[in-house]
Tab-separated table of C-alpha atoms in Angstrom:
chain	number	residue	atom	x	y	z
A	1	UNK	CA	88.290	137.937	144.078
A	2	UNK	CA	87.715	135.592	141.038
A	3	UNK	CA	84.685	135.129	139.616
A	4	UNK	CA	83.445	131.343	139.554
A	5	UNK	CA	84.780	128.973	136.567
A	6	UNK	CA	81.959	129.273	133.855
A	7	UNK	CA	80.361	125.885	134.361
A	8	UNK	CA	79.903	126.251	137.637
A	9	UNK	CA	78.247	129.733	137.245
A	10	UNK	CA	76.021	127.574	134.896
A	11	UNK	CA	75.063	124.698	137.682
A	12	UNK	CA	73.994	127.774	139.912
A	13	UNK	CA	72.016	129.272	137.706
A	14	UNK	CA	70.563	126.462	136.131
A	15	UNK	CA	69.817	125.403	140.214
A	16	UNK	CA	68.204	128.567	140.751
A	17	UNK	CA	65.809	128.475	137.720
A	18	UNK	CA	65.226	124.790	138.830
A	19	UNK	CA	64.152	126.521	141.990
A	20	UNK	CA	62.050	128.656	141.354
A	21	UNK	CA	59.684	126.210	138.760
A	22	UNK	CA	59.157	123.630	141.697
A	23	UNK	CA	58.100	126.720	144.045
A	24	UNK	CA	56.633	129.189	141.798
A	25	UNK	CA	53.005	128.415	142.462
A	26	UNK	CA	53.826	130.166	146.025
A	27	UNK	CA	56.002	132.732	144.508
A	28	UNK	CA	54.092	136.615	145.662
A	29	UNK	CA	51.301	135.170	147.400
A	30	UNK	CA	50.256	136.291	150.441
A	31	UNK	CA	48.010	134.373	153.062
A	32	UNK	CA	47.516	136.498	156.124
A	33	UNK	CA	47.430	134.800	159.448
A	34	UNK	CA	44.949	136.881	161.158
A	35	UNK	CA	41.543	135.282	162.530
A	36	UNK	CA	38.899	137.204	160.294
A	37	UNK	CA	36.304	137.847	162.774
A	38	UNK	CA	38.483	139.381	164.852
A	39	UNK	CA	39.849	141.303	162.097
A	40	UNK	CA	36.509	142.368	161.392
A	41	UNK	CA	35.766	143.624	164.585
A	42	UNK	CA	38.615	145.431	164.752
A	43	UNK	CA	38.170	147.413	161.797
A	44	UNK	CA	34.745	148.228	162.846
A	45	UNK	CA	35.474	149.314	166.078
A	46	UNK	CA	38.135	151.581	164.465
A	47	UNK	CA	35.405	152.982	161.823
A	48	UNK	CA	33.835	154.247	165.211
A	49	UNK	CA	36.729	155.516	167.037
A	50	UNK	CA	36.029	159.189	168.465
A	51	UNK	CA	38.413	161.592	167.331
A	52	UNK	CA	39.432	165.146	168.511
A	53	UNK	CA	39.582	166.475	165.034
A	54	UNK	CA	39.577	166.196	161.080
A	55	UNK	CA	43.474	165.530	160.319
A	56	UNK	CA	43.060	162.735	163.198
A	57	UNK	CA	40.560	160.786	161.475
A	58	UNK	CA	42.349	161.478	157.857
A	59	UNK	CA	44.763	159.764	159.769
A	60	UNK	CA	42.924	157.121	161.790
A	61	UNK	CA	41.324	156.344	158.167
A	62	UNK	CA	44.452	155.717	156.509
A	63	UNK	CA	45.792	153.490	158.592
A	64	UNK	CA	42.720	151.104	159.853
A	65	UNK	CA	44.313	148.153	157.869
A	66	UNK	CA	47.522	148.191	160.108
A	67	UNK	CA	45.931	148.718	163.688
A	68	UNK	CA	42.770	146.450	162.982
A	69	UNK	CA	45.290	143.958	162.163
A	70	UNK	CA	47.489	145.048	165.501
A	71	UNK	CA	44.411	144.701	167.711
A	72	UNK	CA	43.559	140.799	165.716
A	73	UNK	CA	46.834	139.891	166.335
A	74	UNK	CA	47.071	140.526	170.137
A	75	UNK	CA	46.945	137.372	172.196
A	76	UNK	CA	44.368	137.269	174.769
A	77	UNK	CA	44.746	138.521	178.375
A	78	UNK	CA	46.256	135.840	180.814
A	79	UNK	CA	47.193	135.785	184.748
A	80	UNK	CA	47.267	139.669	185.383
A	81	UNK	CA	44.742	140.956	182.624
A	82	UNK	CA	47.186	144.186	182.153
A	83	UNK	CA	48.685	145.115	178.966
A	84	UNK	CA	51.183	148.038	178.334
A	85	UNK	CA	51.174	149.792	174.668
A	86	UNK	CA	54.401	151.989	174.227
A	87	UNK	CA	54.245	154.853	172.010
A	88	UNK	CA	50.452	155.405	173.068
A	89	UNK	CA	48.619	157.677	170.469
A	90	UNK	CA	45.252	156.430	172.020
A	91	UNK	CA	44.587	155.398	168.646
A	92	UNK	CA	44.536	151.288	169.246
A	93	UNK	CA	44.710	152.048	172.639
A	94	UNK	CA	40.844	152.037	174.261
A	95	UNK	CA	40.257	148.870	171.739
A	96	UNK	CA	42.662	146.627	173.581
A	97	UNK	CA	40.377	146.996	176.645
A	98	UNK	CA	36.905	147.353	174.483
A	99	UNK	CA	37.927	144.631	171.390
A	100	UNK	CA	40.577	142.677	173.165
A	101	UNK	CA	39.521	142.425	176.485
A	102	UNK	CA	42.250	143.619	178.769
A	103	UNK	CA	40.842	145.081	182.164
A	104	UNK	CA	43.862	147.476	182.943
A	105	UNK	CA	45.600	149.382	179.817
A	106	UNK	CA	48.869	151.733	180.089
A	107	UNK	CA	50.451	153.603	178.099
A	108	UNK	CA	53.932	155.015	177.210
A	109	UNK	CA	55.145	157.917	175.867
A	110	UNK	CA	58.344	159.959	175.332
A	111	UNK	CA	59.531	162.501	177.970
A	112	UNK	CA	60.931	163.343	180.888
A	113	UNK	CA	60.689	160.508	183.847
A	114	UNK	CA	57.983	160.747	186.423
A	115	UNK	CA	55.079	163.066	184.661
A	116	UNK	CA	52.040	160.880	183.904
A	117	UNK	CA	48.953	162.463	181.641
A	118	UNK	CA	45.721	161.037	182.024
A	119	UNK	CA	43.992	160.371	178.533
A	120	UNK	CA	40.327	160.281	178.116
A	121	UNK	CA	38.442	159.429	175.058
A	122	UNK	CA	34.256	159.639	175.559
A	123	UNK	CA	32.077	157.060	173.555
A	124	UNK	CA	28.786	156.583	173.290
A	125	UNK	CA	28.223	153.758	176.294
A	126	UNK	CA	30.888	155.208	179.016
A	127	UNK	CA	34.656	156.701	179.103
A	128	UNK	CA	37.343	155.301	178.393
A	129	UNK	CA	40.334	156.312	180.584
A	130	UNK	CA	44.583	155.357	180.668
A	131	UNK	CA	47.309	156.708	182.338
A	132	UNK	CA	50.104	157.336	179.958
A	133	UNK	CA	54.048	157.163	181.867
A	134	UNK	CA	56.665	159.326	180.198
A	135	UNK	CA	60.614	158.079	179.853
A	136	UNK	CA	63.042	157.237	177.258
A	137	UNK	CA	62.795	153.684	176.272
A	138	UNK	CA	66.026	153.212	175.104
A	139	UNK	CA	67.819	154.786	178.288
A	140	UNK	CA	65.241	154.601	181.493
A	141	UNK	CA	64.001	151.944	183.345
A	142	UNK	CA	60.192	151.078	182.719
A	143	UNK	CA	58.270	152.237	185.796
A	144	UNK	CA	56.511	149.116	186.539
A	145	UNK	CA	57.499	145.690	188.545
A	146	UNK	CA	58.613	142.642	187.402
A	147	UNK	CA	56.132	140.607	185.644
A	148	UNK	CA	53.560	143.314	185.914
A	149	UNK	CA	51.748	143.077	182.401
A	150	UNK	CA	50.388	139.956	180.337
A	151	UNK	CA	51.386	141.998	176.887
A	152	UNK	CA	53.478	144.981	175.900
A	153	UNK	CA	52.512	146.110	172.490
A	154	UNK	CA	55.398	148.302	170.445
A	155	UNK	CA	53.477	149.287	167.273
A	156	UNK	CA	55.869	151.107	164.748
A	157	UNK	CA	58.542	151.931	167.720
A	158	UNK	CA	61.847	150.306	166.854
A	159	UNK	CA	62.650	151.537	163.172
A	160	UNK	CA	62.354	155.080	165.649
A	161	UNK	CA	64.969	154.651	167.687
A	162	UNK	CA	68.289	156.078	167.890
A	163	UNK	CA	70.633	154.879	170.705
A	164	UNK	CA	69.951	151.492	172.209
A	165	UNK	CA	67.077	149.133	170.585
A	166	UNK	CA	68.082	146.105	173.017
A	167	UNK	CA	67.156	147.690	175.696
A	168	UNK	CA	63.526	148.103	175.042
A	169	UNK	CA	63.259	144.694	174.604
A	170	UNK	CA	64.779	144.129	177.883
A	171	UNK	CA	63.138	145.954	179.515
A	172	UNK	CA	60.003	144.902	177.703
A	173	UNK	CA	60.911	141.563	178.795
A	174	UNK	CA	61.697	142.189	182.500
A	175	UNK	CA	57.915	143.667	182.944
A	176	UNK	CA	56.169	140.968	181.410
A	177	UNK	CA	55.186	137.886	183.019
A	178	UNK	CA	56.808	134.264	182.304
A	179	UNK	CA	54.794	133.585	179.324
A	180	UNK	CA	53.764	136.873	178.722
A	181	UNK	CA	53.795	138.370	174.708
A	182	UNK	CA	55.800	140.954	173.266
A	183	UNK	CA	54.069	142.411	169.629
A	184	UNK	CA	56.001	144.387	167.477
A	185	UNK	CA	54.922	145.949	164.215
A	186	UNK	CA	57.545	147.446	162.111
A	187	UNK	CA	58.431	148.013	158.129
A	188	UNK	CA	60.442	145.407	156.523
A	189	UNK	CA	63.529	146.607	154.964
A	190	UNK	CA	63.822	143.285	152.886
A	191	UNK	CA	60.557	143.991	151.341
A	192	UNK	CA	60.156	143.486	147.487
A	193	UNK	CA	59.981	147.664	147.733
A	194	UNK	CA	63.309	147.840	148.883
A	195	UNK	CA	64.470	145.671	146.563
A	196	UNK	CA	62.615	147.525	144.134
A	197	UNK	CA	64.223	151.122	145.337
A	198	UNK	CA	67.501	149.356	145.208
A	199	UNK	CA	67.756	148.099	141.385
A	200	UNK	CA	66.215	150.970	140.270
A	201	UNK	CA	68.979	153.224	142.308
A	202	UNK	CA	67.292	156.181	142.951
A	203	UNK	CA	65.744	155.793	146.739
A	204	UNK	CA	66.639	154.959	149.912
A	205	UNK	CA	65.809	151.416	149.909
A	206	UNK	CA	63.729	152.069	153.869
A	207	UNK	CA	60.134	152.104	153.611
A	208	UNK	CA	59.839	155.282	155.065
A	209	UNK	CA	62.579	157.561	155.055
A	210	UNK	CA	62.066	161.343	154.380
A	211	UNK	CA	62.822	164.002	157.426
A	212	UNK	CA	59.380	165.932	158.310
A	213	UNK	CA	60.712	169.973	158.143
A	214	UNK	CA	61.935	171.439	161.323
A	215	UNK	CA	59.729	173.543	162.887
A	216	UNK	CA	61.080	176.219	165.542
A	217	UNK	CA	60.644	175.512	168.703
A	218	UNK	CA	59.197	171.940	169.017
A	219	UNK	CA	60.801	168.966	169.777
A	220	UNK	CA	62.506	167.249	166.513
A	221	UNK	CA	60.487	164.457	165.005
A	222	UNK	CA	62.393	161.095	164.821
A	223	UNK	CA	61.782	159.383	161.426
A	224	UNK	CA	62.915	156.097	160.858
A	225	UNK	CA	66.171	155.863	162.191
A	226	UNK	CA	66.994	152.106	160.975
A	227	UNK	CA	64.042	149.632	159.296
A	228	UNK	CA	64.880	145.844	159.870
A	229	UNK	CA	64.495	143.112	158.021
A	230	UNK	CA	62.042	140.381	159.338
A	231	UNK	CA	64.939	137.777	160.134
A	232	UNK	CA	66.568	140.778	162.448
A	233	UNK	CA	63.590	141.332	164.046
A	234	UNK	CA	63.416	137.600	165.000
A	235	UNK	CA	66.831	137.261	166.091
A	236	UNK	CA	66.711	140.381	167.667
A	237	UNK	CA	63.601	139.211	170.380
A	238	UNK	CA	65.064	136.007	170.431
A	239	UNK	CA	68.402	137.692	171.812
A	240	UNK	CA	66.444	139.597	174.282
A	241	UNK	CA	64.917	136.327	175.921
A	242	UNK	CA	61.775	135.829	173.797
A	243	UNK	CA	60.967	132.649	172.080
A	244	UNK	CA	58.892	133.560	168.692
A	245	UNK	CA	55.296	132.723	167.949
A	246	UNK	CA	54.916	134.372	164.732
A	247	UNK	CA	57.048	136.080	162.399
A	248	UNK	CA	55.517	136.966	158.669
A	249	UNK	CA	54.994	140.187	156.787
A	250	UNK	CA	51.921	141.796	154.745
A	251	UNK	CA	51.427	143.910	151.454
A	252	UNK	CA	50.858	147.375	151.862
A	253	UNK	CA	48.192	148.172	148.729
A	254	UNK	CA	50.013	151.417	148.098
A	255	UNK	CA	52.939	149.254	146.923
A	256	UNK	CA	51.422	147.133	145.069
A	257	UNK	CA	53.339	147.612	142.334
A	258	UNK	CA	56.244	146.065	143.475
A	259	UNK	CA	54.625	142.744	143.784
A	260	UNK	CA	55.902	141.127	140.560
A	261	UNK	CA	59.558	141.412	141.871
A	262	UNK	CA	58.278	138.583	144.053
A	263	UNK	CA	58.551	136.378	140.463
A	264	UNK	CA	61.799	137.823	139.832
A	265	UNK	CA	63.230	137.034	142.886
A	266	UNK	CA	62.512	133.282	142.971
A	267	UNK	CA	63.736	132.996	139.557
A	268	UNK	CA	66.989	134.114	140.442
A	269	UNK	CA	67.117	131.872	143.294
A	270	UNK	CA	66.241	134.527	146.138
A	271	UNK	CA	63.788	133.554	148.975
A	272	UNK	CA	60.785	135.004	148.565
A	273	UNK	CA	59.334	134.582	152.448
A	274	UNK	CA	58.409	137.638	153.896
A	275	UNK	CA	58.504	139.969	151.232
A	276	UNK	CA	55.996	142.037	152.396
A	277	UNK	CA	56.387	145.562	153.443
A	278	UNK	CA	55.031	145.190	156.615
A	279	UNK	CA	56.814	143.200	159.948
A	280	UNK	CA	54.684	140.924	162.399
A	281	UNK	CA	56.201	139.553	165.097
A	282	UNK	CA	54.753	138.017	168.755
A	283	UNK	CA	57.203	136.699	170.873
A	284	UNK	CA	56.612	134.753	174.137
A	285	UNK	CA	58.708	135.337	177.556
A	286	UNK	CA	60.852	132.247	178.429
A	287	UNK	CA	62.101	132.090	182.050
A	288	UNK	CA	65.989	131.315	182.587
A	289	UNK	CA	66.210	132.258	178.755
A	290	UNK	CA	69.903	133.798	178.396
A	291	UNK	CA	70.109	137.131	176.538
A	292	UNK	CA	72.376	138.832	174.231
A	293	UNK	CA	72.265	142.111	175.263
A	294	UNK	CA	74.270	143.664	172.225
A	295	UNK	CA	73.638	141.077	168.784
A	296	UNK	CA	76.179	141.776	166.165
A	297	UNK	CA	73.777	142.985	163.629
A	298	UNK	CA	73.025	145.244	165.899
A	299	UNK	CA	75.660	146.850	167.758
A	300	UNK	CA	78.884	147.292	166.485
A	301	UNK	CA	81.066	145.548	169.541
């Protein structure tokens, strides 16, 4: 295809540099939407999480920023006071009932249909106690009623899966009440890192995306299978019957120095909203909503 006549390249560039001096005072910055004492809390609470062992808390450590802000950014209980978190490590897990308030927590796990474990975790003032379900949840049913749960939390789950994203939300869908919340937490592959990974040409552009080495006989580990940017992520709830709350994405400090690309990006005329490498979305059930059960960006149909 031809390239456009040289004046008008000129207009568009001149249009983007116009741009990005009217907006460049918000150009890379950041204001999080989280309510700080709740935020605080949460991170506290997780500073005094029991763990079973050392490589645990290395872990638990590492990643307080993301789950404190997980556990600040869960709406409140409602009608049933039940919320379900799928892909339960029992790391967040005890806080939604202890921090956010929820009388009944579930969990979720992958595995075969029908086997439940019972997870305990023992702090100072009393046990805490969940019953984790096992099933597939891009293939099974969920094993709960209709409208069963004020809030299903899916906390780094979709950039996992493999066969059939839609149906999670669904299904998340289907077991939430009307009104009920659906938080997801996931990277953003239209982060200034991938953009970053892509000019310089060396990296896969994802966030995350090295294999962890096989290891004979254990199950596979499933890295990240496909990373979304935050617009799919929208559209892609929206599809499944949600109406959006709040969509926006966070830094992560150990890419930090990526940030500047923010700069670059306006100047060229890019958008620079949610440029962060981390996804936030909460999404609200809307009765009689009609889904899309296979988007185009999605599913090749």
């Amino acid at each position: 295809m031809a390239s456009p006549p040289l004046y008008v390249r000129f207009l568009r560039n001149l249009l983007r540099r116009l741009n990005y001096h009217l907006n460049s005072s918000r150009a890379g910055q950041s204001v999080e939407p989280f309510d700080v004492e709740r935020l605080k809390a949460a991170e506290e609470a997780l500073r005094r999480m029991p763990t079973p062992d050392s490589n645990a808390r290395a872990y638990l450590d590492k990643h307080i920023p993301r789950l404190a802000r997980t556990l600040a950014l869960a709406p409140a209980p409602q009608s049933t006071g039940r919320v379900l978190e799928l892909g339960c490590y029992m790391q967040i897990t005890p806080l939604l009932q202890r921090v956010c308030g929820y009388r009944e927590v579930r969990g979720a796990y992958y595995g075969a249909p029908g086997r439940v474990d019972r997870k305990a975790i023992q702090f100072p003032d009393g046990e805490f106690t969940c019953e984790v379900d096992h099933f597939d949840v891009e293939r099974d049913p969920f094993p709960y009623p209709d409208g069963h749960f004020d809030l299903v939390v899916a906390g780094e789950i979709i950039e996992h899966l493999i066969y059939d994203p839609m149906h999670m939300l669904v299904e998340a869908r289907r077991v939430l009440r009307d009104g009920g919340f659906l938080l997801i937490t996931t990277p953003n592959v239209g982060s200034v890192t991938s953009v970053a990974k892509t000019l310089d040409g060396h990296d896969n552009p994802q966030i995350f995306f090295l294999y962890k080495p096989p290891v004979a006989a254990e199950e596979p580990d499933i890295g990240h299978m496909r990373e979304y940017t935050t617009y799919e992520i929208g559209e892609a709830v929206k599809a499944a019957g949600f109406e959006v709350t709040q969509l926006f994405t966070t830094f992560i400090e150990e890419f930090s120095s990526h940030r500047p690309l923010v700069d670059f990006l306006a100047e060229h005329g890019y958008d620079t909203e949610n440029r962060g490498e981390q996804t936030w979305c909460v999404a609200r059930k809307v009765a009689n909503r009609p889904i899309d059960r296979y988007p185009f960006f999605i599913y090749d149909v």
